[in-house]
XYZ file of C-alpha atoms in Angstrom:
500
model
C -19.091 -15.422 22.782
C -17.215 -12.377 24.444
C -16.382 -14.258 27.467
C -13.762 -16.915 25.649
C -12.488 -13.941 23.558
C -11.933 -11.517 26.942
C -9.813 -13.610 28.816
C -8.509 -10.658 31.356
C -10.893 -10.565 33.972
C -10.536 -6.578 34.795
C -10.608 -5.856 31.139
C -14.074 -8.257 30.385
C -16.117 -5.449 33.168
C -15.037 -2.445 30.650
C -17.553 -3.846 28.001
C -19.455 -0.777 26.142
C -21.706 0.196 23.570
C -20.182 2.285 20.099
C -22.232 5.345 21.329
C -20.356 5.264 24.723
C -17.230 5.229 23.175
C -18.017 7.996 20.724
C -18.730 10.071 23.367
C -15.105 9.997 24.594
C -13.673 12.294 21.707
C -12.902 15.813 21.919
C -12.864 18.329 19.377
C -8.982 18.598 18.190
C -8.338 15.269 19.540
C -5.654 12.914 17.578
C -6.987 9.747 16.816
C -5.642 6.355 15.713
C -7.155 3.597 14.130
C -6.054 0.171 13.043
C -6.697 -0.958 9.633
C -4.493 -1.320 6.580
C -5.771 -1.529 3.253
C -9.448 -1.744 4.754
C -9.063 -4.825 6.975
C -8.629 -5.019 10.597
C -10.108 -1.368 10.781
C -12.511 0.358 13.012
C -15.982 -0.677 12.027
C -18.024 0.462 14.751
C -16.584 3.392 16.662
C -15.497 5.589 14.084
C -19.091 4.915 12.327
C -21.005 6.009 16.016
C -18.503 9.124 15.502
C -19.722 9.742 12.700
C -23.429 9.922 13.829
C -22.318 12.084 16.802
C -21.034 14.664 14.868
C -24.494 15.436 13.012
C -25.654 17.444 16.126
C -21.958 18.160 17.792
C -19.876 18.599 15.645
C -15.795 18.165 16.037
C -12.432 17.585 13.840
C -10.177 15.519 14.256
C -6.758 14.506 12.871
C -6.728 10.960 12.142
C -3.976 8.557 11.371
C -4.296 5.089 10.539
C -2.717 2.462 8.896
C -3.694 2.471 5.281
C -7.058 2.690 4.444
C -9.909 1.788 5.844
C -13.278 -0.018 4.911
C -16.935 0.647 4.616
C -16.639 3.919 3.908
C -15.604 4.832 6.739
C -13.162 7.624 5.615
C -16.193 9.223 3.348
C -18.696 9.574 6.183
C -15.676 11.151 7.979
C -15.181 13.750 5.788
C -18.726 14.044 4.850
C -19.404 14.821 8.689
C -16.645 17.210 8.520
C -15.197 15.496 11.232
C -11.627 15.541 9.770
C -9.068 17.975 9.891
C -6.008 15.989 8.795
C -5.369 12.306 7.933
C -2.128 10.156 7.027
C -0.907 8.322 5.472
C -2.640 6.819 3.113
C -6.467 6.524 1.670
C -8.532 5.158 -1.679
C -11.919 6.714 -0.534
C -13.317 8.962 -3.168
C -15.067 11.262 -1.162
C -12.193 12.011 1.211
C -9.901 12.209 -1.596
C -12.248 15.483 -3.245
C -12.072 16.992 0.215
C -8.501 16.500 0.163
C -7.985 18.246 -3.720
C -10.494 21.160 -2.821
C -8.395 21.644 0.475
C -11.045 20.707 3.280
C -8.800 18.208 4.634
C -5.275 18.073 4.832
C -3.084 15.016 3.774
C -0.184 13.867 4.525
C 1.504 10.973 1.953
C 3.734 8.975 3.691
C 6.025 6.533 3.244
C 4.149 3.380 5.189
C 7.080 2.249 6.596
C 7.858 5.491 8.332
C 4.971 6.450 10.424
C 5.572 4.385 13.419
C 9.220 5.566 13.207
C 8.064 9.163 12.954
C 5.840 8.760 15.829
C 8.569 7.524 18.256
C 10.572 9.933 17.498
C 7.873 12.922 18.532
C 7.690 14.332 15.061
C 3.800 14.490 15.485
C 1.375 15.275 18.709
C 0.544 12.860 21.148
C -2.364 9.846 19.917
C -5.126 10.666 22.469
C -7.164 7.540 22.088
C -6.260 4.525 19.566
C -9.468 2.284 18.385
C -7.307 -1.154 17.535
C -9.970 -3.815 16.401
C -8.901 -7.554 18.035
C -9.830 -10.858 17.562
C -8.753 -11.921 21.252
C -7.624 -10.185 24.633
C -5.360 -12.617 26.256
C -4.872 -12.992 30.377
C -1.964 -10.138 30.495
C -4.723 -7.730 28.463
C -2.477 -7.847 24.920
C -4.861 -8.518 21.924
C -5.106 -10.817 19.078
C -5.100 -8.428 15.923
C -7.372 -9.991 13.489
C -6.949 -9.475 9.612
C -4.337 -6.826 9.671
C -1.283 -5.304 11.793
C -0.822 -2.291 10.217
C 0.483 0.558 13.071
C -1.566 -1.377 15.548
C 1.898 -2.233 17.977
C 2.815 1.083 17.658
C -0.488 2.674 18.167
C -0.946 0.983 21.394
C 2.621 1.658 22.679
C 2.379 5.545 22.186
C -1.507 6.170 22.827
C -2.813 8.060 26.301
C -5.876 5.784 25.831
C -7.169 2.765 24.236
C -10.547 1.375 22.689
C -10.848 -2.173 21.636
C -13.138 -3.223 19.167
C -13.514 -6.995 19.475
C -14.520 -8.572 16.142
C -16.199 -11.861 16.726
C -17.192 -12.436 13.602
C -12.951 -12.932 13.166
C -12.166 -16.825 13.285
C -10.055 -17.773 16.482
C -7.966 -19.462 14.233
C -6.323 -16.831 13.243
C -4.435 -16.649 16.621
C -0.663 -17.639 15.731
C -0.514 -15.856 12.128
C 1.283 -12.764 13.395
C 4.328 -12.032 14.159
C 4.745 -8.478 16.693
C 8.226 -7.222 17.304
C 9.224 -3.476 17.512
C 13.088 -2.468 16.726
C 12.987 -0.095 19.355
C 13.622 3.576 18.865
C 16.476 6.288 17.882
C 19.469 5.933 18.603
C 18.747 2.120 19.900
C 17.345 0.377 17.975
C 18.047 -2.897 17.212
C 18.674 -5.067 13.962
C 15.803 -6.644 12.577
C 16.405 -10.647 12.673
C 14.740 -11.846 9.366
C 16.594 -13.451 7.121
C 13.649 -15.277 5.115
C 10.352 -14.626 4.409
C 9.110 -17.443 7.028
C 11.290 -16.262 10.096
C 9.000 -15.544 13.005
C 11.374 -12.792 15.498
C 8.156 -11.686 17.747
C 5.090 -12.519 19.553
C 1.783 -13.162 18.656
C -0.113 -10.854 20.481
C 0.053 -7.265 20.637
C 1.345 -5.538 24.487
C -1.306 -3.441 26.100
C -1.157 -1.097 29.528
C -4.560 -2.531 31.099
C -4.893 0.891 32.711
C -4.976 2.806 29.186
C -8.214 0.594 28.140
C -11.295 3.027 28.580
C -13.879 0.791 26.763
C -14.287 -2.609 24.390
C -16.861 -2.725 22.101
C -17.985 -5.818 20.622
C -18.729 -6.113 17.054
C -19.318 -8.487 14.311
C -19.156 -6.657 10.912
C -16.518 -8.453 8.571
C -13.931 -6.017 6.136
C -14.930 -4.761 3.328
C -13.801 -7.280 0.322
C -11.642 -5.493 -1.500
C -12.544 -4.540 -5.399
C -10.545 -6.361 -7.784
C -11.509 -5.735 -11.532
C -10.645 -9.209 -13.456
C -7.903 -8.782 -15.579
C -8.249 -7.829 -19.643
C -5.954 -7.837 -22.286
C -3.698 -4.968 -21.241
C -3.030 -6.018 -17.665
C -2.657 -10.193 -19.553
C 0.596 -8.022 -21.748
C 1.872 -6.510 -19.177
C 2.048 -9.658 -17.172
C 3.569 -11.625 -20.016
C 6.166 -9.117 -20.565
C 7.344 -9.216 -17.103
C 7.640 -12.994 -16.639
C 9.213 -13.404 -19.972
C 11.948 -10.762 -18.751
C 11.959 -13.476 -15.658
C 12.380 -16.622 -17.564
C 15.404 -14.640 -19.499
C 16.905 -13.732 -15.879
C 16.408 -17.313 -15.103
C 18.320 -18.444 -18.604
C 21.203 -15.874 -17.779
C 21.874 -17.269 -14.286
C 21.146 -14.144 -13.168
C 18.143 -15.713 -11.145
C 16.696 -19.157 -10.041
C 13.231 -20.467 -11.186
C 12.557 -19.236 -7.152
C 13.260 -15.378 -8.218
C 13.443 -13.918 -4.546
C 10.956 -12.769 -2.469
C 8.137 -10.824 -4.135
C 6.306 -7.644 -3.688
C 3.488 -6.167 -5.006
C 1.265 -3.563 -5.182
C -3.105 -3.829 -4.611
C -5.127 -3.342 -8.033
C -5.774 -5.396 -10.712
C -2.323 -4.962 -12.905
C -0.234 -6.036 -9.392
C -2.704 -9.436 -9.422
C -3.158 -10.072 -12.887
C 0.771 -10.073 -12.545
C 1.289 -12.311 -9.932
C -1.484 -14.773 -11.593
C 1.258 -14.469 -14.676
C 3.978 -16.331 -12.260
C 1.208 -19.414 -12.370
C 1.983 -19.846 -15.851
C 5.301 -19.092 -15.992
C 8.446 -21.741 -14.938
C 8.128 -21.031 -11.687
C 9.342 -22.992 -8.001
C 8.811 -22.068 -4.537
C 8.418 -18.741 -4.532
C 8.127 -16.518 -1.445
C 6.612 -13.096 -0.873
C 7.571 -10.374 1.519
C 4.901 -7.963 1.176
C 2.723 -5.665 2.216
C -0.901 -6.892 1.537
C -2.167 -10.600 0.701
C -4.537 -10.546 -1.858
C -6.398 -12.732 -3.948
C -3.397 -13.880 -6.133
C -1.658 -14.525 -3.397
C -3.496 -17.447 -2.543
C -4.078 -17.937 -6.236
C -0.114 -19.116 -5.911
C -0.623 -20.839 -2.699
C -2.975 -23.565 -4.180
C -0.767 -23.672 -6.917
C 2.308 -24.663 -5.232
C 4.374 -22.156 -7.143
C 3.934 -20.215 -3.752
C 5.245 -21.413 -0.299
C 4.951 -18.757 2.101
C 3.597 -15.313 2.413
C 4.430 -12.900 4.591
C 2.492 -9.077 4.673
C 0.711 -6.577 6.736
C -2.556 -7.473 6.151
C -4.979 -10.121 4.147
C -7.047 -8.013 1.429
C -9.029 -9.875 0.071
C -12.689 -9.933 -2.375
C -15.765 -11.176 -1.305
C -14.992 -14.539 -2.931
C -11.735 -15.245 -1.736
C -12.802 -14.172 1.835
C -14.856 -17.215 2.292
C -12.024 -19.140 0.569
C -9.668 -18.459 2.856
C -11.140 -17.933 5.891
C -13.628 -20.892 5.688
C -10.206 -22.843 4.912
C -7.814 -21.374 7.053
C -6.318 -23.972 8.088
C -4.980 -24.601 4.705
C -3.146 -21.652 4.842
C -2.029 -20.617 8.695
C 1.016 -22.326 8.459
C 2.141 -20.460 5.463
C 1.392 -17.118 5.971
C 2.949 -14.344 8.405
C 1.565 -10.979 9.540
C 3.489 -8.121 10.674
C 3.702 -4.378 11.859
C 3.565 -2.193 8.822
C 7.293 -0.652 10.168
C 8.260 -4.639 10.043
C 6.889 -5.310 6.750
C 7.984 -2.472 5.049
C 10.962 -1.918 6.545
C 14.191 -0.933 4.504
C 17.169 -3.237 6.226
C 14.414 -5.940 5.339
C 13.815 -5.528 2.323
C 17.462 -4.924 1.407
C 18.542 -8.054 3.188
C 16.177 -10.187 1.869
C 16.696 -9.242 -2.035
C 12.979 -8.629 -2.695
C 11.365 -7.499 -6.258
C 9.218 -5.042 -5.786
C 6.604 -4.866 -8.354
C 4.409 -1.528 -8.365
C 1.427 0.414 -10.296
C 2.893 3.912 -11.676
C 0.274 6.511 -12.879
C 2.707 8.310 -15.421
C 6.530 7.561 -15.978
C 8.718 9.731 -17.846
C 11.363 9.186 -20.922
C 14.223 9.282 -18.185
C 12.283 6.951 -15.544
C 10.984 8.840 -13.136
C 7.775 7.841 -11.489
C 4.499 9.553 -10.353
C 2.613 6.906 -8.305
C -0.265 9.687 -6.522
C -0.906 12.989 -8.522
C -3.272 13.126 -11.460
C -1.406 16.127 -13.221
C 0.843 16.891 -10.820
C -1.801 18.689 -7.908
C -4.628 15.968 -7.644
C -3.670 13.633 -5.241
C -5.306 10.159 -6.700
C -4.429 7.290 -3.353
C -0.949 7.794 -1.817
C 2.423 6.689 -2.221
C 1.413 3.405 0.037
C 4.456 1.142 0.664
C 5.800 1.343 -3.106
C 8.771 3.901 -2.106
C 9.860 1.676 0.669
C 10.193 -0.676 -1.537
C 11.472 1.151 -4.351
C 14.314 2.457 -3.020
C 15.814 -0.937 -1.317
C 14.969 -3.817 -3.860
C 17.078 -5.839 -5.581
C 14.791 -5.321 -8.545
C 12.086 -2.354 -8.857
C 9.328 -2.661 -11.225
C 6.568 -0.442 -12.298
C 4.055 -1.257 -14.302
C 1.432 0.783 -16.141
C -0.566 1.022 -19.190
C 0.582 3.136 -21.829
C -2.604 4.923 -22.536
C -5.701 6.070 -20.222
C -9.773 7.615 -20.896
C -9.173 5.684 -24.496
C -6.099 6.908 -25.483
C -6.570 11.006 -24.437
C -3.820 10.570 -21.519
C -0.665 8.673 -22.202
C 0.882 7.305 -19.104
C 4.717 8.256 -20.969
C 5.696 11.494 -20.658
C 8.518 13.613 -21.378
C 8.551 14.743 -17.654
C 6.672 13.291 -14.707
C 4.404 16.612 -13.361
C 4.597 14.864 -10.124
C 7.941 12.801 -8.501
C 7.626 9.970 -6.130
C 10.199 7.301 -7.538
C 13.461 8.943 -9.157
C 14.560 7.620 -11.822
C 17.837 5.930 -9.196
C 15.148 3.876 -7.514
C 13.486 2.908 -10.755
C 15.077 -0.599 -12.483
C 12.216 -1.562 -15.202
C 9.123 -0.335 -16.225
C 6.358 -2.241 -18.006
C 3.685 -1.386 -19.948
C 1.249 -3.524 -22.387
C 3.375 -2.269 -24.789
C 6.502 -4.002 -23.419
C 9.326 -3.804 -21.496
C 12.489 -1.167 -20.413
C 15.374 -2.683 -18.331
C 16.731 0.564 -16.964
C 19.957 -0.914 -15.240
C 23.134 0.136 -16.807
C 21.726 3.012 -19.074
C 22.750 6.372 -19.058
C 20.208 8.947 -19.215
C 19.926 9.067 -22.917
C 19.794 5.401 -24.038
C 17.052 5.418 -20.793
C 15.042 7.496 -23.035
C 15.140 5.760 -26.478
C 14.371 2.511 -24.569
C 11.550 3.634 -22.925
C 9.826 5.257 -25.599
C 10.360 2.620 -28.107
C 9.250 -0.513 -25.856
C 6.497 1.563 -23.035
C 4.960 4.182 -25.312
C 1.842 3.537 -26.922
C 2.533 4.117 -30.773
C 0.218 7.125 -30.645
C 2.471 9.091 -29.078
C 5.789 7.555 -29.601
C 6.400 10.249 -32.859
C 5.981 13.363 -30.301
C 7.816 11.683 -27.726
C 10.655 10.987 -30.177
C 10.661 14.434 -31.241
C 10.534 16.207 -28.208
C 13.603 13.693 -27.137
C 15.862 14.711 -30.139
C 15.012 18.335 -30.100
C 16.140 18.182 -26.307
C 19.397 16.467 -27.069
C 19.942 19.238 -29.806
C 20.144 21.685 -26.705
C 22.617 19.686 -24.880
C 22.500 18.070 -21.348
C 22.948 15.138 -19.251
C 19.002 14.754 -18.923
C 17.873 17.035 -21.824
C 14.639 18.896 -21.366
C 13.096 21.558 -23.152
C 11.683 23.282 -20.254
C 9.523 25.325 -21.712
C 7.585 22.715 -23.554
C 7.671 19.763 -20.886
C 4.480 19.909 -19.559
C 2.691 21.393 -22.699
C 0.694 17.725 -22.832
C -0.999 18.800 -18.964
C -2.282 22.127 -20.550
C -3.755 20.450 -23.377
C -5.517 18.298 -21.120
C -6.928 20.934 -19.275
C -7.814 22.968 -21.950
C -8.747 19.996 -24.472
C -9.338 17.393 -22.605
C -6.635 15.432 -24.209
C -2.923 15.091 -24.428
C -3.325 13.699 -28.393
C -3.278 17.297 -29.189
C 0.311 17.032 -29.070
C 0.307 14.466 -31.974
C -1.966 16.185 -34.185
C -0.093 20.226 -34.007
């Protein structure tokens, strides 16, 4: 099996065991692993790390591309093995030793890290693990279910393991699409113009000499966990492709929209599984992760072509589409995470960006990673690349949380990721707030009447008009803006508020 996937003959003598390659680390080392949204990530070597460090133990920092599977990044910071990891995670257990301070995190923009790294703004990668379906006869691999910072990874790393997933169809060579815009100051313009266009190579470059090891493995990603969706995320759906269809009736959009984005969780596919229904005609996607609606609106023709990072999908839809792929290699694309996410892009191309929001406030601002403003829930993922250079940006939440004790509308965010410039419409089950055109103030009375759950709505109101009593272009009574977050501390609910 190895010997029509290793197709370098120097490279197919360098064959090791996980345990080997474990033993290569150093204490302080930085590390670098493929994977984005827990495919196409190390699923052997990190692992055998983690079993060294029970009786020698080391830290490392850690950078990947999103997150990774298996739970890998809990046994890391289980072992203690990690010192600091970006930019991005979903693990539970690494996210309590981030919030109690054992680990340090940095949230980062997705589309920036590669940039970040060329430019020397972090130490040197010592070794990069970069998972491959393939190594072709000039030594440059075959990613397999994911790009991620892979390209990048293997350009700026001193040394290189390659774990070589077999259990990765070869029919997957083709899908991706590697091209690099250089670095500061010359770089060069990005040449897509649609979703489809293919600018790069399908393979990623590696420097033979940096390859200290390839270790063979078999272990598929974990499926991703995708809870079906219910009523709320069904209204929140329906809201958004109703404001679609009224786009559509305006002539403000075609029954093709433009290219869509969207986020990983349940709302973001029980959204795109609304387009199905909806009025819809060859749509395209220029994304970050393919997920199981994704090819939901593949085999329903609404879809023609997807283009992302990575494909993250269940257990189901794994077989689906890999058992199938032919069905579907011709009308997908996967790119670097710098590629996919990348502002000129996404600008260019017109996207709507549809992402989850853990708390809006009356004036639009978004909170997208801290539960109360210090807990850091995931990560800002790609939704602020996105944000920021779409022709439309969505966020959707549900007005409520824990059965009503949280409400997700606030008078003021106690966390910013999106500003309230970078914010078009928001969407709850409750309905929907088109943002563009409003000044502060009619931002407010929009939002509260259509996104608030009517449970709160009265307080919200009040606060509102006892702010604009004091005057301001964003009013804000300071002093009782976050009164809701000491309830919940103290109460264990915000409904306090409604009741005083």
């Amino acid at each position: 099996m190895a010997g029509e996937r290793i197709l370098h003959k120097e490279l197919s003598e360098r064959i090791i065991d996980d345990k080997k390659a474990a033993s290569f680390f150093k204490d302080k080392m930085v590390v670098a692993s493929s994977g984005f949204t827990k495919s196409g990530d190390s699923k052997a070597v990190l692992s055998a790390l983690v079993q060294r460090a029970q009786t020698d133990p080391l830290k490392i920092t850690l950078m990947t591309g999103a997150s990774l599977g298996h739970g890998t990044d809990g046994a890391l910071a289980a072992a203690k093995l990690l010192h600091l990891r970006l930019p991005f995670q979903v693990d539970t257990v690494l996210r309590k030793a981030i919030n109690d301070g054992e680990v340090l995190f940095i949230d980062q923009h997705l589309g920036e890290t590669a940039n970040l790294l060329k430019a020397n703004n972090f130490p040197k990668i010592d070794i990069a693990i970069l998972e491959a379906a393939k190594i072709q006869e000039d030594g440059s691999i075959i990613p397999t279910t994911s790009v991620g910072n892979s390209a990048a990874f293997a350009a700026l790393a001193d040394k290189i393991i390659i774990e070589l997933n077999t259990s990765v169809s070869l029919d997957i060579i083709g899908v991706h699409d590697i091209c690099s815009p250089g670095e500061y100051p010359n770089r060069s313009e990005i040449h897509i113009v649609e979703a489809n266009s293919r600018v790069g190579t399908i393979a990623i470059p590696i420097e033979v000499d940096k390859v200290i090891g390839i270790v063979l493995t078999d272990k598929k990603d974990s499926p991703a966990e995708i809870a079906p969706a219910d009523e709320t995320t069904k209204a929140i759906a329906k809201h958004l492709v109703g404001f679609f269809n009224d786009e559509i009736k305006k002539g403000n959009l075609t029954k093709s929209l433009m290219p869509l984005q969207a986020g990983i969780g349940k709302v973001a596919n029980a959204v795109l599984n609304g387009f199905i229904e909806g009025d819809f005609e060859n749509l395209t996607m220029y994304s970050e992760v393919l997920q199981d609606s994704t090819f939901d609106l593949l085999d329903s023709g609404k879809l023609n072509f997807a283009s992302g990072s990575s494909i993250t999908v269940s257990e189901e839809y794994y077989h689906k589409v890999f058992d199938n792929f032919d069905k579907y290699r011709n009308k997908i694309i996967l790119r670097p995470q710098d590629i996919s996410n990348a502002a000129e892009v996404i600008r260019r191309l017109g996207v709507i960006s549809i992402n989850t929001a853990l708390e809006c406030d009356i004036y639009g601002n978004v909170n997208s990673t801290h539960i109360a403003g210090t807990n850091m829930m995931n990560g800002i993922g790609g939704s602020g690349d996105f944000a920021r250079n779409a022709y439309l940006s969505v966020f959707v939440t549900q007005s409520i949380a824990k059965g009503g004790k949280i409400t997700s509308i606030v008078p003021m965010v106690s966390h910013v990721d999106h500003t309230e410039h970078d914010v078009d419409i928001i969407v709850t089950e409750q309905g929907l707030a088109d943002l563009r055109g409003l000044a502060p103030r009619q931002r407010a009375k929009i939002i509260i009447e259509n996104c608030a759950h009517p449970s709160y709505r009265s307080y919200l109101l009040d606060y509102f008009d006892r702010a604009c009593e004091r005057g301001g272009q964003t009013p804000h009574l300071l002093e009782e803006a976050f009164d809701i977050y000491k309830d919940l501390r103290e109460k264990g609910t915000m409904a306090k508020q409604i009741f005083s």
